Coordinates of C-alpha atoms in Angstrom, one line a residue:
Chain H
X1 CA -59.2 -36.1 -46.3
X2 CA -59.4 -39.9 -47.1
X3 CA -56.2 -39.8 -49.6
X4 CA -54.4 -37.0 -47.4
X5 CA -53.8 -39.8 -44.9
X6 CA -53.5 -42.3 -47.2
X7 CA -50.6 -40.7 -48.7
X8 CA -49.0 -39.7 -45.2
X9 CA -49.5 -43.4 -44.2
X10 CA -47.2 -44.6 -47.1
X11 CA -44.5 -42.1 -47.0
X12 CA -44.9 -43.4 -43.1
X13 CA -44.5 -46.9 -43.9
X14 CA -41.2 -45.7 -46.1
X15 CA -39.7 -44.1 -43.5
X16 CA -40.0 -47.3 -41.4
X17 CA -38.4 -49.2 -43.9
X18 CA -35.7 -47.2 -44.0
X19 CA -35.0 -46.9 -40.5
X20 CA -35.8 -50.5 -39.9
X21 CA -32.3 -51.9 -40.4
X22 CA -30.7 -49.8 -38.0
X23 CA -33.3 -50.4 -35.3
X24 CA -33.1 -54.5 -35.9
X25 CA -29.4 -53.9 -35.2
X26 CA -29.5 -51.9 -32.1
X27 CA -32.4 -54.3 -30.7
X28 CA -29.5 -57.1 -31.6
X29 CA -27.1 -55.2 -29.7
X30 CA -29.5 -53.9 -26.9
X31 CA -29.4 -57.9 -26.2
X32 CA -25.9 -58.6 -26.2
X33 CA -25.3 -56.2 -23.9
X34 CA -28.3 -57.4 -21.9
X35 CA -26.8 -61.0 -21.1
X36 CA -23.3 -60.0 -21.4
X37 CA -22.6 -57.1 -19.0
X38 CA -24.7 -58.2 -15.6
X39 CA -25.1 -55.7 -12.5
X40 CA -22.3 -57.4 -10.8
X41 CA -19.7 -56.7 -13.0
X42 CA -20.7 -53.0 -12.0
X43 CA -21.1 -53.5 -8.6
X44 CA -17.3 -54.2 -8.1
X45 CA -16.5 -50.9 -9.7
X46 CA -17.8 -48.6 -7.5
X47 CA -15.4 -47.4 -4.4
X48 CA -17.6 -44.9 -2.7
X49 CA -15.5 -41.7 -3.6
X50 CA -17.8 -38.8 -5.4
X51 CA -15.4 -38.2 -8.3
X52 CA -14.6 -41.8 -8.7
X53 CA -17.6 -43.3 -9.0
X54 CA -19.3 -40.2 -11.0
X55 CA -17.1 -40.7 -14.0
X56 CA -17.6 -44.8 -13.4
X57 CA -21.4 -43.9 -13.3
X58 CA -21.6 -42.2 -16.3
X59 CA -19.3 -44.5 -18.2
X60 CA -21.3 -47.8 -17.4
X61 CA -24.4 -45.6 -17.6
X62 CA -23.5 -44.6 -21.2
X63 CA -22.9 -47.8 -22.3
X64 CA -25.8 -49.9 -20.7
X65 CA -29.8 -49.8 -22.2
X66 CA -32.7 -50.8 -21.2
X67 CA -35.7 -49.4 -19.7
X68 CA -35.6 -46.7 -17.0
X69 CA -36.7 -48.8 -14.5
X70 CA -33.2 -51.3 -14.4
X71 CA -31.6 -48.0 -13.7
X72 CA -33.4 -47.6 -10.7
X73 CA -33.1 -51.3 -9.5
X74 CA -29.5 -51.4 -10.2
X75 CA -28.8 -47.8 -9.1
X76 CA -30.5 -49.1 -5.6
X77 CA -28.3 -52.4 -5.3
X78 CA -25.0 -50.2 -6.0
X79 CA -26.1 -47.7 -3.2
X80 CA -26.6 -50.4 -1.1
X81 CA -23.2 -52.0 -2.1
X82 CA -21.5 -48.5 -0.4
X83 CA -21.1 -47.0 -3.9
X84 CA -21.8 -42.6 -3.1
X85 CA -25.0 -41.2 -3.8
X86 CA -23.0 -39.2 -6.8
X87 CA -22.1 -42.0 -8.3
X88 CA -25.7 -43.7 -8.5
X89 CA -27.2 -40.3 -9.7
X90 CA -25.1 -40.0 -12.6
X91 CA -25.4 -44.1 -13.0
X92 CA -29.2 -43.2 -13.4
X93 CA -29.3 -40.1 -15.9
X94 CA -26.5 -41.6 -17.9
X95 CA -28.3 -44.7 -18.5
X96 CA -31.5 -42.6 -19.4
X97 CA -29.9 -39.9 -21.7
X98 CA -26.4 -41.7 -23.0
X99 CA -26.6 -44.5 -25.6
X100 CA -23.2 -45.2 -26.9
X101 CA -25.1 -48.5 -28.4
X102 CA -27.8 -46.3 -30.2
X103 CA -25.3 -43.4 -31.4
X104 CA -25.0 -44.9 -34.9
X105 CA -29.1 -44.5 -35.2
X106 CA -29.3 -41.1 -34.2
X107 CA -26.0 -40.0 -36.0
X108 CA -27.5 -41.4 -39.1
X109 CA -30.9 -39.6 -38.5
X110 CA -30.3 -36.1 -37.3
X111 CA -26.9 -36.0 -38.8
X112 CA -23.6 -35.8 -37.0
X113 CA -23.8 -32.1 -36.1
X114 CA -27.2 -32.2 -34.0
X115 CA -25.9 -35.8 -33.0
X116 CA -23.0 -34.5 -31.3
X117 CA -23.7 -31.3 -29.8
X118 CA -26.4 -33.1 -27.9
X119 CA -24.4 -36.4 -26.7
X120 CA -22.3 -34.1 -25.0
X121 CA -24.5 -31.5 -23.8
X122 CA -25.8 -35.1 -22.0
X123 CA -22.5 -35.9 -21.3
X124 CA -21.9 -32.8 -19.2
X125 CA -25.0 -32.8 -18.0
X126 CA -24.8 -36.0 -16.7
X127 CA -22.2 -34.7 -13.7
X128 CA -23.9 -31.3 -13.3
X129 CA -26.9 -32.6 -12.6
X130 CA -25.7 -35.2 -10.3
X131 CA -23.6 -32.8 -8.6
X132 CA -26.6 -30.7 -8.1
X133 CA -29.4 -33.5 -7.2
X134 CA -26.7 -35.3 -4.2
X135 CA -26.0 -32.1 -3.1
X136 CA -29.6 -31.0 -2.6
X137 CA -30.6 -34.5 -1.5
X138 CA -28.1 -34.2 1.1
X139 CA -29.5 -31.1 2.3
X140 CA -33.1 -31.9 2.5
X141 CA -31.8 -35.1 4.4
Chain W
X1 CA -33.3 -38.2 -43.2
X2 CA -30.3 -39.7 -44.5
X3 CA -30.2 -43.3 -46.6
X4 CA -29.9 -46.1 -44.7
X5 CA -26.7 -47.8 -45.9
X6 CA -25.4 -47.3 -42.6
X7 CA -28.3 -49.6 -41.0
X8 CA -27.3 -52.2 -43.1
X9 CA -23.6 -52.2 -42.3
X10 CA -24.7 -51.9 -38.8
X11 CA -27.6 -54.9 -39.3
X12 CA -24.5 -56.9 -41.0
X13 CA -21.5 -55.7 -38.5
X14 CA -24.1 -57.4 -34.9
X15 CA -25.0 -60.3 -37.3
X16 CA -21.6 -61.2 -37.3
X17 CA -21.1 -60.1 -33.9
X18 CA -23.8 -62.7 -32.8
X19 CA -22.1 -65.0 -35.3
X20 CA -19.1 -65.2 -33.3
X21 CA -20.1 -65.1 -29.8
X22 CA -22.3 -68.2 -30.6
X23 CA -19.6 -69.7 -31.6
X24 CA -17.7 -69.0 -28.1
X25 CA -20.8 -69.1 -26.1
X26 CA -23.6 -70.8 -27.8
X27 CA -26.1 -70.4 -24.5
X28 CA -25.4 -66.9 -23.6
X29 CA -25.9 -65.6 -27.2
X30 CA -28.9 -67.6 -27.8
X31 CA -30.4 -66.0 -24.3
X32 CA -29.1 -62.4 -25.4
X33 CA -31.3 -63.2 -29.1
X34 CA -34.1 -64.1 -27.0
X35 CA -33.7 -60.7 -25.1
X36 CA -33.5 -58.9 -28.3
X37 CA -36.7 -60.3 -29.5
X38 CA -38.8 -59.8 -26.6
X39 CA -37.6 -55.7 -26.8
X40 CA -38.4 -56.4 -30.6
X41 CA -42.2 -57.3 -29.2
X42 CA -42.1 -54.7 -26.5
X43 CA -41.7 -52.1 -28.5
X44 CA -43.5 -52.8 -31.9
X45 CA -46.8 -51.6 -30.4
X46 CA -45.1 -48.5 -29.5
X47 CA -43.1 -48.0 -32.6
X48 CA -46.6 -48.3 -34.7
X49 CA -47.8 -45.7 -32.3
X50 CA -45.1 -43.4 -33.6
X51 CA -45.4 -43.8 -36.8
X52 CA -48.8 -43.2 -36.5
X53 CA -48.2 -39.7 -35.0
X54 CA -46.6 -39.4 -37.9
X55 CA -48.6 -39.7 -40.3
X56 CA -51.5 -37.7 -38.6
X57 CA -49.2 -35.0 -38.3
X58 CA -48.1 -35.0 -41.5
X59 CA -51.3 -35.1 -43.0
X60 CA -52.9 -32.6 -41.0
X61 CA -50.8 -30.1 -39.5
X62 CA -49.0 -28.0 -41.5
X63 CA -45.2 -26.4 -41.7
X64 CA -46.6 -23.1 -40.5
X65 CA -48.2 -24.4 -37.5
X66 CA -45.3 -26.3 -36.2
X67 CA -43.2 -23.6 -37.1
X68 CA -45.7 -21.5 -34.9
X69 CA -45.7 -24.0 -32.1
X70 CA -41.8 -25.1 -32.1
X71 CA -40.4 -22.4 -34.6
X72 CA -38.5 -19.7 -33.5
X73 CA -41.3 -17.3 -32.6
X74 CA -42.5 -20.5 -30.7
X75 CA -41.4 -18.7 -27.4
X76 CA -42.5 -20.6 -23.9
X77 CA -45.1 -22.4 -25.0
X78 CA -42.7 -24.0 -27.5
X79 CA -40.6 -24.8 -24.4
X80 CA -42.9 -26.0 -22.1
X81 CA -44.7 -28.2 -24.9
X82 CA -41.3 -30.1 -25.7
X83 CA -41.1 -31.1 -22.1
X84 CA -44.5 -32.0 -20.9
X85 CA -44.4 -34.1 -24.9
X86 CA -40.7 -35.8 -23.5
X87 CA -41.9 -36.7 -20.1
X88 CA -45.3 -38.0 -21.2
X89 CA -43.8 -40.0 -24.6
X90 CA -43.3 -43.5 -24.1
X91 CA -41.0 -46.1 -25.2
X92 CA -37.6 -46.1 -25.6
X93 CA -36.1 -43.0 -27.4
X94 CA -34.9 -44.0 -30.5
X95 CA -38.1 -45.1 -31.2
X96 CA -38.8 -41.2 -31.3
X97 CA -36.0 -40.2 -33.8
X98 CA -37.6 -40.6 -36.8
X99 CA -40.4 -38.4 -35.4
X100 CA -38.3 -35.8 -34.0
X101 CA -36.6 -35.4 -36.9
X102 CA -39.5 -34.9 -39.2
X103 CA -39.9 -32.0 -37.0
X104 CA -36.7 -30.2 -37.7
X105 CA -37.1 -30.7 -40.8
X106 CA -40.7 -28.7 -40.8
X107 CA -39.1 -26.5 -39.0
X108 CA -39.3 -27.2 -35.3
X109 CA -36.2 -25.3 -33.3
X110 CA -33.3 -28.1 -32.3
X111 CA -33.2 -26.9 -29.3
X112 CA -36.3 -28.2 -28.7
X113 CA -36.0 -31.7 -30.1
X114 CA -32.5 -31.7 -27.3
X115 CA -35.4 -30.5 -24.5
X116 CA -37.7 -32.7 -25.7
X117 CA -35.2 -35.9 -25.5
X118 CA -33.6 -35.2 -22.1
X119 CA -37.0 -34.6 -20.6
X120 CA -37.7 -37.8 -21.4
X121 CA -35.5 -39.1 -18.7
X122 CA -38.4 -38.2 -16.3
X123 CA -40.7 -41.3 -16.7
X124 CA -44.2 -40.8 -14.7
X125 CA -45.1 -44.8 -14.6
X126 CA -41.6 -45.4 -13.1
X127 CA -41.8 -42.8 -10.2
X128 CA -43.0 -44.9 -7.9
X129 CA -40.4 -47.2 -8.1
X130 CA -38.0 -45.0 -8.0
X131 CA -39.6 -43.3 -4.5
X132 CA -39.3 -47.2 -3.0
X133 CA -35.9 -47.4 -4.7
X134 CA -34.6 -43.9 -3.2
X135 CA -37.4 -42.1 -1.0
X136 CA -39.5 -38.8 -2.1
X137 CA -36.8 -36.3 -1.3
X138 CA -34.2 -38.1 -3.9
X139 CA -37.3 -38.3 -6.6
X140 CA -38.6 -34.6 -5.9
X141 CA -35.1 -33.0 -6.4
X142 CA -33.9 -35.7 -9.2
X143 CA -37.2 -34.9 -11.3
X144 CA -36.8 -30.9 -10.8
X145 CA -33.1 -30.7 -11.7
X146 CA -34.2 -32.8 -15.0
X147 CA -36.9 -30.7 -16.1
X148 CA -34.0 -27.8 -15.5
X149 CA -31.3 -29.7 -16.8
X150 CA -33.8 -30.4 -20.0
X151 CA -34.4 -26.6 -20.9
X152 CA -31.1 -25.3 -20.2
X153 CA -29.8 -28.0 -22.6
X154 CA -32.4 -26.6 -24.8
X155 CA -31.1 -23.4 -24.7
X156 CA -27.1 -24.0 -25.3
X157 CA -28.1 -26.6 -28.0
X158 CA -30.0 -23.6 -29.6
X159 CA -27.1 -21.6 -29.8
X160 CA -24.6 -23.7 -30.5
X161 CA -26.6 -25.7 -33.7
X162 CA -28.2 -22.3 -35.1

């Protein structure tokens, strides 16, 4: 038992290593784009027309990290700025399930096949499921 | 998984990047560095989480379980254990990568490594801000059409990547 985990623990610590690089430089980049694109320089983008701000949602969405929860605060400001409640949904999942900054990681783990078939199943998912979740919201309100 | 070449000429292609946009804006890139390394500190505790998921499960469960569990003949339970995992995993998700794909490569469907990564849009600790943020009708339908969206995704992925 002792040397079974002592020998997963090692090939652990390898695969760290290895993905270490990559992570330091999407952390570095996670940054940049912290301090460099601020939620008013997505505020002015929004109009307040479904299609228009869905596909402005998604874009800023996909390109933006951070935790969940700057989604939410920014997704609340731009609802309160008159951008449509489309538009803030697919703000919100894109952020979540889009990373064009981490794409190179997960590329280089799963490979580009798995990679790609599930960046755009998000992708497409993105506006279906805010189609879906303003509509419903809009019902039950 | 795949060498890591590509980390490096990514680590070297922001170095430069940082390089740069000191040089043009010394104060913004030093505040985006300091960014960087409090994520760095925020998610070290999780990343040594991870990897030591990993190792447990690589010590102690083997291919034949997971391929029981998230195989093909993995069925429902397969389905419904990739979503509760995504929803209850913390962290960021890239964080999860390596683990995920240790998975596939024991055999665990792709389909459910796709499930298990959109689900993890759904983030219990955060849904009460959200509620404040948008009320309990927006939260209730926006966490039921992700679970949905999660394991339909699950299932085209599955087709399409067999």
């Amino acid at each position: 038992m002792q040397s079974k985990f002592k020998t997963a623990a090692a090939g652990t610590l390898k695969s760290l290593k290895r993905v270490a690089p990559m992570l330091l430089a999407i952390i570095g980049l996670i940054g940049l784009f912290k301090t460099y694109i601020t939620p008013e320089m997505l505020r002015t983008l929004f109009n307040g027309s479904a299609l228009h701000d869905m596909l402005v949602g998604v874009g800023f969405g996909g390109i933006s990290v951070g935790q969940p929860f700057l989604s939410y605060i920014i997704g609340g400001e731009l609802l309160k700025e008159g951008a449509s409640f489309y538009g803030v949904t697919a703000f919100i999942l894109a952020f979540v399930t889009l990373g064009v900054v981490q794409l190179p990681m997960e590329f280089s783990i799963f490979g580009f096949r798995f990679a790609l078939v599930r960046n755009l199943l998000s992708l497409l998912f993105a506006f279906v499921l805010a189609l879906l979740i303003a509509f419903c919201v809009r019902i039950f309100t | 998984m795949k060498k890591s070449r590509s980390g490096l000429v990514m680590l070297g292609i922001v170095a430069l990047l940082y390089l740069v946009l000191g040089l043009l804006h010394p104060e913004k890139t030093a505040a985006a560095l300091g960014e960087s390394l409090g994520v760095l500190k925020m998610i070290l505790p999780i990343l040594l989480l991870v990897f030591f998921l990993m190792a447990l499960l690589n010590a102690y469960i083997d291919e034949k379980a997971i391929s029981r569990h998230m195989g093909e003949e993995s069925g429902l339970k397969g389905w419904l254990l990739a979503l509760v995992g995504g929803i209850l995993s913390h962290g960021p998700g890239y964080v999860w990568y390596p683990l995920l794909q240790n998975l596939r490569e024991q055999g665990a469907k792709d389909g459910l490594i796709v499930a298990f990564i959109y689900a993890r849009s759904i983030k219990i600790p955060w849904i009460p801000l959200m509620i404040t943020y948008f009320g309990w009708s927006f939260t209730l339908v926006y966490t039921f059409w992700v679970v949905v969206g999660a394991w339909l995704q699950g299932i085209i992925a599955q087709k399409l990547l067999r």
